[in-house]
PDB file of C-alpha atoms in Angstrom:
ATOM      1  CA  VAL U   1       0.000   0.000   0.000  1.00  0.00           C
ATOM      2  CA  LEU U   2       1.596   3.275  -1.102  1.00  0.00           C
ATOM      3  CA  LEU U   3       0.729   6.310   0.947  1.00  0.00           C
ATOM      4  CA  PHE U   4       1.664   9.898   1.366  1.00  0.00           C
ATOM      5  CA  ILE U   5       1.769  11.632   4.739  1.00  0.00           C
ATOM      6  CA  ALA U   6       3.870  14.541   3.594  1.00  0.00           C
ATOM      7  CA  TYR U   7       3.279  18.210   4.208  1.00  0.00           C
ATOM      8  CA  ASP U   8       4.895  21.610   4.403  1.00  0.00           C
ATOM      9  CA  GLY U   9       3.689  25.024   5.579  1.00  0.00           C
ATOM     10  CA  GLU U  10       1.369  25.378   2.565  1.00  0.00           C
ATOM     11  CA  HIS U  11       0.340  21.827   1.644  1.00  0.00           C
ATOM     12  CA  LYS U  12      -0.761  18.734   3.531  1.00  0.00           C
ATOM     13  CA  GLY U  13      -1.533  15.129   2.603  1.00  0.00           C
ATOM     14  CA  ILE U  14      -0.028  15.282  -0.891  1.00  0.00           C
ATOM     15  CA  ALA U  15       2.784  13.282  -2.476  1.00  0.00           C
ATOM     16  CA  ASN U  16       4.799  16.227  -3.793  1.00  0.00           C
ATOM     17  CA  LYS U  17       4.989  19.995  -3.779  1.00  0.00           C
ATOM     18  CA  PRO U  18       3.192  21.530  -6.784  1.00  0.00           C
ATOM     19  CA  GLY U  19       5.598  21.720  -9.709  1.00  0.00           C
ATOM     20  CA  VAL U  20       7.369  18.491  -8.712  1.00  0.00           C
ATOM     21  CA  THR U  21       6.702  15.031 -10.144  1.00  0.00           C
ATOM     22  CA  HIS U  22       8.352  11.837  -8.987  1.00  0.00           C
ATOM     23  CA  GLY U  23       8.686   8.121  -9.641  1.00  0.00           C
ATOM     24  CA  PHE U  24       9.754   5.061  -7.703  1.00  0.00           C
ATOM     25  CA  GLU U  25      10.514   1.764  -9.435  1.00  0.00           C
ATOM     26  CA  PRO U  26      12.813  -1.262  -9.377  1.00  0.00           C
ATOM     27  CA  SER U  27      16.019  -0.990 -11.402  1.00  0.00           C
ATOM     28  CA  THR U  28      18.476  -3.561 -12.722  1.00  0.00           C
ATOM     29  CA  GLU U  29      20.730  -0.857 -14.239  1.00  0.00           C
ATOM     30  CA  VAL U  30      22.443   0.461 -11.096  1.00  0.00           C
ATOM     31  CA  VAL U  31      22.731  -2.227  -8.412  1.00  0.00           C
ATOM     32  CA  LYS U  32      24.939  -2.642  -5.341  1.00  0.00           C
ATOM     33  CA  VAL U  33      23.609  -5.889  -3.786  1.00  0.00           C
ATOM     34  CA  GLY U  34      21.618  -8.644  -5.480  1.00  0.00           C
ATOM     35  CA  GLU U  35      19.810  -8.249  -8.784  1.00  0.00           C
ATOM     36  CA  SER U  36      17.940  -4.960  -8.406  1.00  0.00           C
ATOM     37  CA  SER U  37      17.774  -1.693  -6.515  1.00  0.00           C
ATOM     38  CA  ALA U  38      15.059   0.967  -6.170  1.00  0.00           C
ATOM     39  CA  ARG U  39      15.308   4.049  -8.404  1.00  0.00           C
ATOM     40  CA  TYR U  40      13.730   7.216  -6.982  1.00  0.00           C
ATOM     41  CA  THR U  41      13.462  10.263  -9.258  1.00  0.00           C
ATOM     42  CA  ALA U  42      11.961  13.714  -8.846  1.00  0.00           C
ATOM     43  CA  SER U  43      11.689  16.488 -11.426  1.00  0.00           C
ATOM     44  CA  SER U  44      10.984  20.117 -10.606  1.00  0.00           C
ATOM     45  CA  THR U  45       9.600  22.781 -12.935  1.00  0.00           C
ATOM     46  CA  ARG U  46       9.751  25.290 -10.085  1.00  0.00           C
ATOM     47  CA  ASP U  47      12.025  28.337 -10.164  1.00  0.00           C
ATOM     48  CA  ASP U  48      13.292  27.728  -6.617  1.00  0.00           C
ATOM     49  CA  ASN U  49      15.134  24.949  -4.764  1.00  0.00           C
ATOM     50  CA  ILE U  50      12.393  24.033  -2.285  1.00  0.00           C
ATOM     51  CA  GLY U  51      10.693  21.261  -4.225  1.00  0.00           C
ATOM     52  CA  TRP U  52       9.959  18.044  -2.360  1.00  0.00           C
ATOM     53  CA  ALA U  53       8.395  14.634  -2.959  1.00  0.00           C
ATOM     54  CA  ALA U  54       7.562  11.592  -0.816  1.00  0.00           C
ATOM     55  CA  ARG U  55       6.792   7.909  -1.298  1.00  0.00           C
ATOM     56  CA  GLY U  56       5.931   5.456   1.436  1.00  0.00           C
ATOM     57  CA  ARG U  57       4.703   2.040   2.386  1.00  0.00           C
ATOM     58  CA  ARG U  58       2.467   0.956   5.227  1.00  0.00           C
ATOM     59  CA  PHE U  59       3.302  -2.466   6.649  1.00  0.00           C
ATOM     60  CA  ARG U  60       0.424  -4.940   7.026  1.00  0.00           C
ATOM     61  CA  GLU U  61       1.393  -5.430  10.655  1.00  0.00           C
ATOM     62  CA  PRO U  62       3.579  -2.961  12.578  1.00  0.00           C
ATOM     63  CA  LEU U  63       7.229  -4.014  12.724  1.00  0.00           C
ATOM     64  CA  ASP U  64       8.942  -4.522  16.059  1.00  0.00           C
ATOM     65  CA  LEU U  65      12.401  -2.975  15.644  1.00  0.00           C
ATOM     66  CA  SER U  66      13.073  -2.619  19.377  1.00  0.00           C
ATOM     67  CA  ALA U  67      15.843  -5.257  19.261  1.00  0.00           C
ATOM     68  CA  PHE U  68      17.761  -3.285  16.611  1.00  0.00           C
ATOM     69  CA  ARG U  69      20.280  -0.470  17.084  1.00  0.00           C
ATOM     70  CA  GLY U  70      20.377   1.067  13.638  1.00  0.00           C
ATOM     71  CA  LEU U  71      19.240   1.257  10.050  1.00  0.00           C
ATOM     72  CA  GLY U  72      21.725   0.958   7.179  1.00  0.00           C
ATOM     73  CA  PHE U  73      21.425   1.108   3.390  1.00  0.00           C
ATOM     74  CA  TRP U  74      23.369   1.837   0.210  1.00  0.00           C
ATOM     75  CA  LEU U  75      22.553   5.109  -1.559  1.00  0.00           C
ATOM     76  CA  HIS U  76      23.733   5.939  -5.079  1.00  0.00           C
ATOM     77  CA  GLY U  77      23.881   9.725  -5.328  1.00  0.00           C
ATOM     78  CA  ASP U  78      23.782  12.109  -8.270  1.00  0.00           C
ATOM     79  CA  ALA U  79      25.665  15.015  -6.591  1.00  0.00           C
ATOM     80  CA  ARG U  80      22.883  17.535  -7.284  1.00  0.00           C
ATOM     81  CA  GLY U  81      22.619  18.743  -3.679  1.00  0.00           C
ATOM     82  CA  GLU U  82      19.139  17.520  -2.775  1.00  0.00           C
ATOM     83  CA  SER U  83      18.441  15.882   0.579  1.00  0.00           C
ATOM     84  CA  PHE U  84      17.377  12.231   0.683  1.00  0.00           C
ATOM     85  CA  LYS U  85      15.354  11.407   3.762  1.00  0.00           C
ATOM     86  CA  MET U  86      14.219   8.041   5.079  1.00  0.00           C
ATOM     87  CA  GLN U  87      11.560   8.215   7.786  1.00  0.00           C
ATOM     88  CA  LEU U  88      10.075   5.601  10.103  1.00  0.00           C
ATOM     89  CA  ARG U  89       6.620   6.313  11.586  1.00  0.00           C
ATOM     90  CA  ASP U  90       4.853   4.397  14.340  1.00  0.00           C
ATOM     91  CA  ASP U  91       1.165   3.595  14.720  1.00  0.00           C
ATOM     92  CA  ALA U  92       0.595   6.684  16.892  1.00  0.00           C
ATOM     93  CA  GLY U  93       2.204   9.158  14.450  1.00  0.00           C
ATOM     94  CA  GLY U  94       5.652   9.280  16.096  1.00  0.00           C
ATOM     95  CA  TRP U  95       8.602   9.421  13.726  1.00  0.00           C
ATOM     96  CA  GLN U  96      12.340   9.387  13.190  1.00  0.00           C
ATOM     97  CA  ASP U  97      13.996  11.190  10.264  1.00  0.00           C
ATOM     98  CA  MET U  98      17.286  10.032   8.744  1.00  0.00           C
ATOM     99  CA  VAL U  99      18.608  12.650   6.296  1.00  0.00           C
ATOM    100  CA  THR U 100      21.521  12.412   3.849  1.00  0.00           C
ATOM    101  CA  ARG U 101      22.643  15.374   1.749  1.00  0.00           C
ATOM    102  CA  VAL U 102      23.301  14.094  -1.762  1.00  0.00           C
ATOM    103  CA  ASP U 103      26.525  15.981  -2.478  1.00  0.00           C
ATOM    104  CA  PHE U 104      28.252  12.841  -3.769  1.00  0.00           C
ATOM    105  CA  SER U 105      28.162  10.727  -6.898  1.00  0.00           C
ATOM    106  CA  GLY U 106      28.053   6.921  -6.890  1.00  0.00           C
ATOM    107  CA  TRP U 107      27.455   4.464  -4.066  1.00  0.00           C
ATOM    108  CA  ARG U 108      27.799   5.417  -0.407  1.00  0.00           C
ATOM    109  CA  TYR U 109      26.879   3.317   2.616  1.00  0.00           C
ATOM    110  CA  VAL U 110      24.642   5.264   5.009  1.00  0.00           C
ATOM    111  CA  GLU U 111      23.884   4.227   8.596  1.00  0.00           C
ATOM    112  CA  PHE U 112      21.781   5.824  11.324  1.00  0.00           C
ATOM    113  CA  ASP U 113      21.217   4.984  14.973  1.00  0.00           C
ATOM    114  CA  LEU U 114      17.639   4.001  15.747  1.00  0.00           C
ATOM    115  CA  GLY U 115      15.881   5.531  18.681  1.00  0.00           C
ATOM    116  CA  SER U 116      14.081   8.814  18.726  1.00  0.00           C
ATOM    117  CA  PRO U 117      11.965  10.106  21.604  1.00  0.00           C
ATOM    118  CA  ASN U 118       9.189  10.508  19.007  1.00  0.00           C
ATOM    119  CA  LEU U 119       9.243   6.906  17.706  1.00  0.00           C
ATOM    120  CA  ASN U 120       7.968   3.700  19.298  1.00  0.00           C
ATOM    121  CA  LEU U 121      10.346   1.138  17.785  1.00  0.00           C
ATOM    122  CA  ALA U 122       8.049  -1.716  18.838  1.00  0.00           C
ATOM    123  CA  LYS U 123       5.256  -0.462  16.539  1.00  0.00           C
ATOM    124  CA  VAL U 124       6.773   0.851  13.295  1.00  0.00           C
ATOM    125  CA  GLU U 125       3.938   1.131  10.802  1.00  0.00           C
ATOM    126  CA  TYR U 126       5.418   3.106   7.874  1.00  0.00           C
ATOM    127  CA  LEU U 127       8.630   3.540   5.891  1.00  0.00           C
ATOM    128  CA  ILE U 128       8.663   6.763   3.866  1.00  0.00           C
ATOM    129  CA  ILE U 129      11.376   8.200   1.619  1.00  0.00           C
ATOM    130  CA  TYR U 130      11.553  11.871   0.672  1.00  0.00           C
ATOM    131  CA  TYR U 131      13.429  14.313  -1.428  1.00  0.00           C
ATOM    132  CA  ASN U 132      13.790  17.794   0.020  1.00  0.00           C
ATOM    133  CA  GLY U 133      15.486  20.708  -1.712  1.00  0.00           C
ATOM    134  CA  VAL U 134      14.916  19.447  -5.261  1.00  0.00           C
ATOM    135  CA  PRO U 135      16.697  22.018  -7.481  1.00  0.00           C
ATOM    136  CA  GLY U 136      14.391  24.060  -9.721  1.00  0.00           C
ATOM    137  CA  GLY U 137      14.352  23.034 -13.370  1.00  0.00           C
ATOM    138  CA  GLN U 138      16.216  19.784 -12.703  1.00  0.00           C
ATOM    139  CA  THR U 139      15.658  16.059 -12.226  1.00  0.00           C
ATOM    140  CA  VAL U 140      17.312  14.208  -9.349  1.00  0.00           C
ATOM    141  CA  THR U 141      17.821  10.453  -9.284  1.00  0.00           C
ATOM    142  CA  CYS U 142      19.071   8.225  -6.481  1.00  0.00           C
ATOM    143  CA  TYR U 143      19.167   4.462  -6.150  1.00  0.00           C
ATOM    144  CA  VAL U 144      18.591   2.712  -2.814  1.00  0.00           C
ATOM    145  CA  ASP U 145      19.757  -0.823  -2.119  1.00  0.00           C
ATOM    146  CA  ASP U 146      20.007  -3.328   0.713  1.00  0.00           C
ATOM    147  CA  VAL U 147      18.039  -1.513   3.451  1.00  0.00           C
ATOM    148  CA  ARG U 148      18.610  -3.372   6.733  1.00  0.00           C
ATOM    149  CA  ALA U 149      17.767  -3.070  10.400  1.00  0.00           C
ATOM    150  CA  LEU U 150      21.044  -3.591  12.274  1.00  0.00           C
ATOM    151  CA  PRO U 151      21.127  -5.713  15.435  1.00  0.00           C
ATOM    152  CA  GLU U 152      22.700  -4.623  18.702  1.00  0.00           C
ATOM    153  CA  ILE U 153      26.419  -5.317  18.518  1.00  0.00           C
ATOM    154  CA  GLN U 154      28.242  -6.757  21.471  1.00  0.00           C
ATOM    155  CA  GLY U 155      31.285  -4.884  22.725  1.00  0.00           C
ATOM    156  CA  ILE U 156      34.844  -6.108  22.332  1.00  0.00           C
ATOM    157  CA  GLU U 157      36.569  -7.487  25.406  1.00  0.00           C
ATOM    158  CA  ARG U 158      40.328  -7.101  25.531  1.00  0.00           C
ATOM    159  CA  ALA U 159      40.899  -5.291  22.250  1.00  0.00           C
ATOM    160  CA  GLU U 160      44.076  -6.304  20.445  1.00  0.00           C
ATOM    161  CA  LEU U 161      46.269  -4.523  17.938  1.00  0.00           C
ATOM    162  CA  THR U 162      49.066  -6.175  15.965  1.00  0.00           C
ATOM    163  CA  VAL U 163      51.676  -4.016  14.244  1.00  0.00           C
ATOM    164  CA  ALA U 164      54.727  -5.505  12.509  1.00  0.00           C
ATOM    165  CA  GLY U 165      54.139  -8.803  14.293  1.00  0.00           C
ATOM    166  CA  GLN U 166      53.981  -7.201  17.754  1.00  0.00           C
ATOM    167  CA  ARG U 167      50.713  -7.726  19.615  1.00  0.00           C
ATOM    168  CA  ILE U 168      49.320  -5.214  22.112  1.00  0.00           C
ATOM    169  CA  VAL U 169      46.369  -6.186  24.333  1.00  0.00           C
ATOM    170  CA  PHE U 170      44.216  -3.441  25.863  1.00  0.00           C
ATOM    171  CA  PRO U 171      42.487  -4.569  29.087  1.00  0.00           C
ATOM    172  CA  VAL U 172      39.247  -2.639  28.416  1.00  0.00           C
ATOM    173  CA  GLU U 173      35.837  -3.387  26.929  1.00  0.00           C
ATOM    174  CA  LEU U 174      34.936  -1.311  23.866  1.00  0.00           C
ATOM    175  CA  SER U 175      31.334  -0.656  22.850  1.00  0.00           C
ATOM    176  CA  VAL U 176      30.018   0.670  19.535  1.00  0.00           C
ATOM    177  CA  GLY U 177      31.102   4.289  19.164  1.00  0.00           C
ATOM    178  CA  ASP U 178      33.908   4.147  21.736  1.00  0.00           C
ATOM    179  CA  ARG U 179      37.436   5.278  20.746  1.00  0.00           C
ATOM    180  CA  LEU U 180      40.766   4.045  22.023  1.00  0.00           C
ATOM    181  CA  VAL U 181      43.668   6.421  21.345  1.00  0.00           C
ATOM    182  CA  PHE U 182      47.097   4.822  21.800  1.00  0.00           C
ATOM    183  CA  LYS U 183      50.202   6.993  21.522  1.00  0.00           C
ATOM    184  CA  GLY U 184      52.516   4.771  23.534  1.00  0.00           C
ATOM    185  CA  ALA U 185      52.733   2.622  26.660  1.00  0.00           C
ATOM    186  CA  GLU U 186      52.417   5.708  28.883  1.00  0.00           C
ATOM    187  CA  ASP U 187      49.773   7.498  26.812  1.00  0.00           C
ATOM    188  CA  CYS U 188      46.602   5.528  26.109  1.00  0.00           C
ATOM    189  CA  ARG U 189      43.057   6.908  26.549  1.00  0.00           C
ATOM    190  CA  LEU U 190      39.559   5.472  26.221  1.00  0.00           C
ATOM    191  CA  TYR U 191      36.778   7.794  25.068  1.00  0.00           C
ATOM    192  CA  ARG U 192      33.227   6.520  25.531  1.00  0.00           C
ATOM    193  CA  LYS U 193      30.560   7.287  22.956  1.00  0.00           C
ATOM    194  CA  LEU U 194      28.640  10.405  23.885  1.00  0.00           C
ATOM    195  CA  GLU U 195      24.937   9.741  24.320  1.00  0.00           C
TER     196      GLU U 195
END
């Protein structure tokens, strides 16, 4: 079921800002994983750079993503400067936006942490993709491939580093996002991920 729950200050409940058309379809031309990707295009006849478009899908039953820590996918950009947004919405209207500025050409892996105060991860009902900032008088095209919910990753106990055959063991546990900065035996610091 395709749906549109997009709006701006002037328009509500439409799939695109007036002056913008868009399409979403499978593609076998530009693929990163498997046999096909999804091609998302938007064309603007506007004379400004505030065009937008949205496509979405409502799941038959809400997804429970509470056991997952992130969302990752491959995005093939066209370097035209638009913003590509993926949004999750729950059954009560809560949401989480994940925005990537498309200032690059070719494939790029994109990953976002899951967990927004607005989103109930146990009841995700919609996945919506958007373009914001579609340049006036232009067409933008991105390809999306291999969208995945990423499981919680266990930390590393006793991290090890081997350089030129010499092994160094660090007696600490590292979690996702932590940094260990080693400058020598007397200068080693652990920085925990900021919440």
